[in-house]
mmCIF file of C-alpha atoms in Angstrom:
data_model
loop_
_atom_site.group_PDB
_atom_site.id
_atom_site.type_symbol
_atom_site.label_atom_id
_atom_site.label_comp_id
_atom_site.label_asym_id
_atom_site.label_seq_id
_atom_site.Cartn_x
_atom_site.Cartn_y
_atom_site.Cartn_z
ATOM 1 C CA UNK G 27 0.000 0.000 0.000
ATOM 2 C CA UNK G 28 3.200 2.299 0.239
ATOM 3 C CA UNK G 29 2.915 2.301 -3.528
ATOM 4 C CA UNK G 30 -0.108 4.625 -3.229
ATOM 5 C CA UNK G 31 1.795 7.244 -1.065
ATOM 6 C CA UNK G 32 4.585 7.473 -4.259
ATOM 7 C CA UNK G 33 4.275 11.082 -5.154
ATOM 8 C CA UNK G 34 3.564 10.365 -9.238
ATOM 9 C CA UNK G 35 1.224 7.760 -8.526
ATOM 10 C CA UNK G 36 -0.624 10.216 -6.222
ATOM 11 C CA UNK G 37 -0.714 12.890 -8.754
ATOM 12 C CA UNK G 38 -1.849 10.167 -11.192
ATOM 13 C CA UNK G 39 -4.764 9.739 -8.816
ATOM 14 C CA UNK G 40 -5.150 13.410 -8.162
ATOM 15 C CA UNK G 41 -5.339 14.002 -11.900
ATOM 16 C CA UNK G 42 -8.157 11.033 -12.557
ATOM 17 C CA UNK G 43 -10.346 12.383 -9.893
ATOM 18 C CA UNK G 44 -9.881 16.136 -10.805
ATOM 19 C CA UNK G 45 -10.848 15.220 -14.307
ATOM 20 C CA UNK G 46 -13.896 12.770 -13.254
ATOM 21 C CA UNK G 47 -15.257 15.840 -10.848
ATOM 22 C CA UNK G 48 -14.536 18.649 -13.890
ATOM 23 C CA UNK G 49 -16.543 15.918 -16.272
ATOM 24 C CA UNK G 50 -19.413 15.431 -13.273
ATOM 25 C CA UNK G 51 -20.121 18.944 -12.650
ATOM 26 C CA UNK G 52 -19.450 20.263 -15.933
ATOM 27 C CA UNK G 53 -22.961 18.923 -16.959
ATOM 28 C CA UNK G 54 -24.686 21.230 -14.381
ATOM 29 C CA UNK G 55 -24.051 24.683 -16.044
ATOM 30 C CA UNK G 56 -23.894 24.320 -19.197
ATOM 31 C CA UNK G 57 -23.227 27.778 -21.739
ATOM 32 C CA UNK G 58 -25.343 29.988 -22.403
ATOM 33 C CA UNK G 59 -26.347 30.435 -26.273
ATOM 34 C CA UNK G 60 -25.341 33.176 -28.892
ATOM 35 C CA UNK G 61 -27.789 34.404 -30.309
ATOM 36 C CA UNK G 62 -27.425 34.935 -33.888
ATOM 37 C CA UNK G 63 -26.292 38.653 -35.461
ATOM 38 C CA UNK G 64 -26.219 39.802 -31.399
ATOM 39 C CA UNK G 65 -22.432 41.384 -32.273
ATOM 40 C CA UNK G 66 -20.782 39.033 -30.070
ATOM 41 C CA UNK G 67 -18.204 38.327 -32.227
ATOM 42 C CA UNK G 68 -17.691 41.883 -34.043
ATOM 43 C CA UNK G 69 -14.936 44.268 -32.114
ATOM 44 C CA UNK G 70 -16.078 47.316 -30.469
ATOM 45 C CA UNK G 71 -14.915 50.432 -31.089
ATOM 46 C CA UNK G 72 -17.072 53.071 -29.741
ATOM 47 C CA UNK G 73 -20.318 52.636 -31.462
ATOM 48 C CA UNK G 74 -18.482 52.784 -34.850
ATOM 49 C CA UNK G 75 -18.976 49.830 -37.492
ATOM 50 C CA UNK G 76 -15.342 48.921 -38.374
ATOM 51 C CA UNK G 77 -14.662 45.981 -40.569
ATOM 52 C CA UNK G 78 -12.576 43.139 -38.592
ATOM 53 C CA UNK G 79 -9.085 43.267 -39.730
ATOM 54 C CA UNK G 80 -6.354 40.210 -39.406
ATOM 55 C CA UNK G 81 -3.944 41.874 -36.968
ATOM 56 C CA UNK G 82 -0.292 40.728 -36.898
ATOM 57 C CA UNK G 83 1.203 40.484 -33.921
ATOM 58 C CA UNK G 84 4.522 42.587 -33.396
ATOM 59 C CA UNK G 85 6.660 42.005 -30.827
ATOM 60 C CA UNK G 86 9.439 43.744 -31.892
ATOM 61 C CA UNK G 87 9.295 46.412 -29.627
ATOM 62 C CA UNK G 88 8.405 44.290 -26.989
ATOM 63 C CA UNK G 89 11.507 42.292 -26.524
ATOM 64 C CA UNK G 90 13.916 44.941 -25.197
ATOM 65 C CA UNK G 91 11.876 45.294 -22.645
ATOM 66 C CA UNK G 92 11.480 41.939 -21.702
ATOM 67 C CA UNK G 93 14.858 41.067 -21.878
ATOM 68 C CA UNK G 94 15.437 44.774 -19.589
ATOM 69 C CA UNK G 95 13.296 43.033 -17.033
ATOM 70 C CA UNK G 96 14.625 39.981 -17.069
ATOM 71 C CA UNK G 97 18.095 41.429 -17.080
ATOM 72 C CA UNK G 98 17.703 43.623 -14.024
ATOM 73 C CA UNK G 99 15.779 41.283 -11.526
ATOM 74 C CA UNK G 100 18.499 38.520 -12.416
ATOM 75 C CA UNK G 101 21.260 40.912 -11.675
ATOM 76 C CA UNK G 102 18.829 42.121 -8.584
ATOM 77 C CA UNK G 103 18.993 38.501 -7.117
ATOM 78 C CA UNK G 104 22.792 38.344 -7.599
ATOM 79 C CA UNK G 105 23.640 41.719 -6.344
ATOM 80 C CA UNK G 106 20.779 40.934 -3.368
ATOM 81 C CA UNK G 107 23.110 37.471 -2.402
ATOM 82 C CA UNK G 108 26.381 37.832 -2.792
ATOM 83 C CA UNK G 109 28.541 38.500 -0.083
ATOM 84 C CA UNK G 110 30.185 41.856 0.819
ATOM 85 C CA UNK G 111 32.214 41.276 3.476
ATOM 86 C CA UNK G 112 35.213 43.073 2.778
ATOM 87 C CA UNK G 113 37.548 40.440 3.739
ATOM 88 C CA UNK G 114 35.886 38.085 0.773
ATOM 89 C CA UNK G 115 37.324 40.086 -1.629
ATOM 90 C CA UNK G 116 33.676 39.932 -2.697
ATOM 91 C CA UNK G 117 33.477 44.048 -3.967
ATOM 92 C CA UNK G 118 35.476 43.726 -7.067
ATOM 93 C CA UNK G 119 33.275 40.981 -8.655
ATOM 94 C CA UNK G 120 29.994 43.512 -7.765
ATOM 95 C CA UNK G 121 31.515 46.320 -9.016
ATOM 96 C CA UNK G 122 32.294 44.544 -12.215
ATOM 97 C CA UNK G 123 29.074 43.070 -12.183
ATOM 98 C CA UNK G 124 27.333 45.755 -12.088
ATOM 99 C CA UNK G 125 29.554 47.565 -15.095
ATOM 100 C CA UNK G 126 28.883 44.660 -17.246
ATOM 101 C CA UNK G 127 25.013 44.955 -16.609
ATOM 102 C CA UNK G 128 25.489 48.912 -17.253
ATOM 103 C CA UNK G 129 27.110 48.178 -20.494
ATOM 104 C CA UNK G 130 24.891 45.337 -21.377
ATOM 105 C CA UNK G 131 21.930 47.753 -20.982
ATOM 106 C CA UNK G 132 23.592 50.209 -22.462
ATOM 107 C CA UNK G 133 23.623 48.164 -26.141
ATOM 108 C CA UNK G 134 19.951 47.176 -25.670
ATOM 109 C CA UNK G 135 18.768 50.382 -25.908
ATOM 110 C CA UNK G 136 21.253 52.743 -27.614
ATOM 111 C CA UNK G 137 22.414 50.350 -30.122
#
């Protein structure tokens, strides 16, 4: 009976019975209708009939910033844990950590 206490057969078992409840009580409320020509499905834009478009995603300007973010709370964490006692000799790798972070930013967004 261990076997049952093994933590991927109890997920296994948590899964089963998750998905047999979600199945059970899915029946009870089921979704409500569209009604046809009700606009659901048209975009709103103030009152104004626009046509729907196929927009293309572009992320281009998003990914400086995301790698910015990711960039600063990494070197957040490191700066946050590493050890300054003096007698680690522990300052010159900040120091130069933080440079290289300054200069790495400095190429995302001026060059």
């Amino acid at each position: 009976m261990d076997i049952l206490l093994f933590p991927p057969v109890v997920f296994i078992i948590s899964l089963l019975f998750a998905m047999c409840l979600s199945g059970f009580v899915s029946g009870w409320a089921p979704a409500p209708k569209a009604e046809a020509g009700s606009g659901r499905d048209k975009p709103y834009a103030c009152g104004e009939d626009i046509p729907a478009e196929k927009m293309i995603p572009d992320y281009q300007e998003f990914f400086p910033f995301a790698i910015f973010f990711t960039l600063l709370h990494v070197a957040g964490l490191m700066l946050a844990t590493w050890s300054l006692n003096p007698l680690s000799a522990g300052l010159e790798m900040v120091v130069g950590y933080v440079a290289a972070v300054a200069v790495i930013l400095a190429i995302l967004f001026v060059g």
